[in-house]
Amino acid sequence: MHRKRVAAILALAAVAGALVTGGCVSAATKPPAAATASARAAAATGGTANIMIYAVNTDGAYWHAVMSGVIGDYGPAVSIYPDGQVDPAHNSELDLRLTHGSFRLSVAALNKKFVTAASHEPIYPKTCTDLISVTGTTPIVAGSGTGAYRGIRGSFPVTLTLNEVEARPCQPSPGAFRAQLITVAGSGTIWF
């Protein structure tokens, strides 16, 4: 009888040991909540974001945006006024409506440079074509971030480039082109 009791105690000890060891392994594989929060905070501090905004065959207010780096996202971009109304002249803000949230860029200064450079169209009168490129900085509009971009701040030094073949007779006017590509591209340091 003593043997049975010893065997039962050893079996119970083995089960208890397995439970304790399993609990320790499980606890060891789970990061503490503070470490997880700290990792999230470090990942959200910011870094380099690369931006490309483009429009194909349109002078309109609707564009496309692709971002890489600290932000990996894409979506439509719309030229707007601060009150949210569509801005067909592109002389105020660009609202990036990405899949994880949105934020606005101030494009007024960049647009002003572009309008000045475009005042000499056509750049190549013999072929009735244009290649116009200007550089500037597009700051993120304070308080404009939503979703994953709430609290975003920083700016993007960018180059705005237009490459187009104008329609003939060669007299520039809005929408008078055969083919056109407009890009806004650059990299900046942002935080959110």
Short mmCIF file of C-alpha atoms in Angstrom, two decimals, residues 11-163:
data_model
loop_
_atom_site.label_atom_id
_atom_site.label_comp_id
_atom_site.label_asym_id
_atom_site.label_seq_id
_atom_site.Cartn_x
_atom_site.Cartn_y
_atom_site.Cartn_z
CA ALA A 11 2.15 11.17 -10.29
CA LEU A 12 0.49 14.15 -8.61
CA ALA A 13 3.87 15.88 -8.29
CA ALA A 14 4.57 15.28 -12.01
CA VAL A 15 1.21 16.79 -13.01
CA ALA A 16 1.73 19.78 -10.69
CA GLY A 17 5.26 20.23 -12.05
CA ALA A 18 3.98 20.18 -15.61
CA LEU A 19 1.36 22.80 -14.78
CA VAL A 20 3.87 25.05 -13.02
CA THR A 21 6.44 24.68 -15.80
CA GLY A 22 3.83 25.28 -18.49
CA GLY A 23 2.71 28.43 -16.69
CA CYS A 24 6.30 29.66 -16.47
CA VAL A 25 6.94 29.01 -20.14
CA SER A 26 3.71 30.75 -21.08
CA ALA A 27 4.55 33.74 -18.90
CA ALA A 28 8.10 33.88 -20.29
CA THR A 29 6.88 34.01 -23.89
CA LYS A 30 4.49 36.91 -23.29
CA PRO A 31 6.11 40.36 -23.22
CA PRO A 32 5.17 42.53 -20.26
CA ALA A 33 2.52 45.16 -21.00
CA ALA A 34 5.01 47.95 -20.30
CA ALA A 35 7.49 46.57 -22.86
CA THR A 36 4.74 46.31 -25.48
CA ALA A 37 3.60 49.89 -24.85
CA SER A 38 7.23 51.07 -24.95
CA ALA A 39 7.82 49.30 -28.28
CA ARG A 40 4.66 50.88 -29.71
CA ALA A 41 5.75 54.33 -28.54
CA ALA A 42 9.21 53.89 -30.09
CA ALA A 43 7.70 52.74 -33.40
CA ALA A 44 5.35 55.73 -33.44
CA THR A 45 7.99 58.39 -32.84
CA GLY A 46 8.58 59.00 -36.54
CA GLY A 47 11.15 58.72 -39.24
CA THR A 48 11.54 59.12 -42.98
CA ALA A 49 8.42 58.99 -45.11
CA ASN A 50 8.57 58.94 -48.91
CA ILE A 51 5.67 60.45 -50.80
CA MET A 52 4.55 60.38 -54.42
CA ILE A 53 1.37 62.09 -55.52
CA TYR A 54 0.40 61.92 -59.17
CA ALA A 55 -2.26 62.82 -61.71
CA VAL A 56 -2.49 61.36 -65.21
CA ASN A 57 -4.17 63.35 -67.99
CA THR A 58 -6.03 65.74 -65.73
CA ASP A 59 -5.71 69.28 -64.43
CA GLY A 60 -8.46 68.46 -61.91
CA ALA A 61 -8.54 68.36 -58.14
CA TYR A 62 -8.33 64.55 -57.80
CA TRP A 63 -4.96 62.80 -57.54
CA HIS A 64 -3.45 59.52 -56.27
CA ALA A 65 -0.95 59.15 -53.41
CA VAL A 66 1.51 56.39 -52.49
CA MET A 67 3.69 56.49 -49.36
CA SER A 68 6.55 54.30 -48.17
CA GLY A 69 8.99 54.31 -45.27
CA VAL A 70 7.62 55.05 -41.80
CA ILE A 71 4.20 55.28 -43.48
CA GLY A 72 3.21 52.48 -45.86
CA ASP A 73 -0.12 53.58 -47.30
CA TYR A 74 -1.96 54.76 -50.40
CA GLY A 75 -5.20 56.35 -51.51
CA PRO A 76 -6.76 59.33 -53.23
CA ALA A 77 -5.59 62.90 -52.70
CA VAL A 78 -7.89 65.87 -53.23
CA SER A 79 -6.99 69.53 -53.67
CA ILE A 80 -9.11 71.44 -51.12
CA TYR A 81 -9.57 74.74 -49.33
CA PRO A 82 -9.19 74.85 -45.50
CA ASP A 83 -12.98 74.55 -45.18
CA GLY A 84 -12.88 71.18 -47.02
CA GLN A 85 -14.41 72.40 -50.29
CA VAL A 86 -12.72 71.20 -53.50
CA ASP A 87 -10.03 73.61 -54.78
CA PRO A 88 -9.72 73.19 -58.56
CA ALA A 89 -6.91 75.79 -58.74
CA HIS A 90 -4.65 73.79 -56.33
CA ASN A 91 -3.60 76.88 -54.38
CA SER A 92 -4.32 75.84 -50.80
CA GLU A 93 -4.13 72.29 -49.38
CA LEU A 94 -3.93 68.70 -50.55
CA ASP A 95 -5.93 66.20 -48.48
CA LEU A 96 -4.35 62.73 -48.51
CA ARG A 97 -7.19 60.27 -47.87
CA LEU A 98 -5.16 57.14 -47.24
CA THR A 99 -6.43 53.71 -46.22
CA HIS A 100 -5.35 54.09 -42.55
CA GLY A 101 -6.30 57.74 -42.05
CA SER A 102 -5.83 61.14 -43.60
CA PHE A 103 -3.82 64.34 -43.28
CA ARG A 104 -3.37 67.55 -45.24
CA LEU A 105 -0.37 69.17 -46.88
CA SER A 106 -0.07 72.92 -47.42
CA VAL A 107 0.70 73.32 -51.14
CA ALA A 108 0.08 77.08 -51.58
CA ALA A 109 3.77 78.10 -51.82
CA LEU A 110 4.62 75.19 -54.12
CA ASN A 111 1.69 76.03 -56.41
CA LYS A 112 2.79 79.67 -56.58
CA LYS A 113 6.27 78.61 -57.78
CA PHE A 114 4.68 76.29 -60.34
CA VAL A 115 2.35 78.97 -61.74
CA THR A 116 5.34 81.30 -62.17
CA ALA A 117 7.36 78.61 -63.98
CA ALA A 118 4.38 77.67 -66.18
CA SER A 119 3.85 81.27 -67.32
CA HIS A 120 6.39 80.64 -70.10
CA GLU A 121 4.49 77.76 -71.78
CA PRO A 122 5.05 76.15 -74.16
CA ILE A 123 8.55 75.40 -72.98
CA TYR A 124 9.37 73.67 -76.28
CA PRO A 125 7.31 75.53 -78.93
CA LYS A 126 8.60 73.48 -81.90
CA THR A 127 7.16 70.25 -80.44
CA CYS A 128 4.41 71.93 -78.43
CA THR A 129 5.56 70.21 -75.21
CA ASP A 130 6.32 71.18 -71.62
CA LEU A 131 8.60 69.96 -68.89
CA ILE A 132 8.27 72.12 -65.80
CA SER A 133 9.83 71.24 -62.46
CA VAL A 134 9.88 73.24 -59.21
CA THR A 135 10.94 72.38 -55.69
CA GLY A 136 9.54 73.44 -52.35
CA THR A 137 8.46 72.26 -48.94
CA THR A 138 4.93 71.06 -48.20
CA PRO A 139 4.30 71.24 -44.45
CA ILE A 140 1.70 69.00 -42.85
CA VAL A 141 -1.27 71.13 -41.78
CA ALA A 142 -1.34 71.14 -37.96
CA GLY A 143 -4.21 69.18 -36.46
CA SER A 144 -5.28 67.63 -39.79
CA GLY A 145 -4.37 64.00 -39.02
CA THR A 146 -7.08 61.36 -38.58
CA GLY A 147 -7.02 57.63 -37.88
CA ALA A 148 -3.46 56.26 -37.72
CA TYR A 149 -2.13 59.75 -38.52
CA ARG A 150 -3.72 61.62 -35.61
CA GLY A 151 -1.14 64.06 -34.27
CA ILE A 152 1.08 63.85 -37.38
CA ARG A 153 3.56 66.67 -37.88
CA GLY A 154 6.51 67.46 -40.11
CA SER A 155 7.00 68.40 -43.75
CA PHE A 156 8.01 67.01 -47.12
CA PRO A 157 10.63 68.72 -49.31
CA VAL A 158 9.25 67.80 -52.75
CA THR A 159 9.67 68.32 -56.46
CA LEU A 160 6.56 69.06 -58.52
CA THR A 161 7.02 68.04 -62.17
CA LEU A 162 4.73 68.44 -65.19
CA ASN A 163 5.51 66.62 -68.43
#
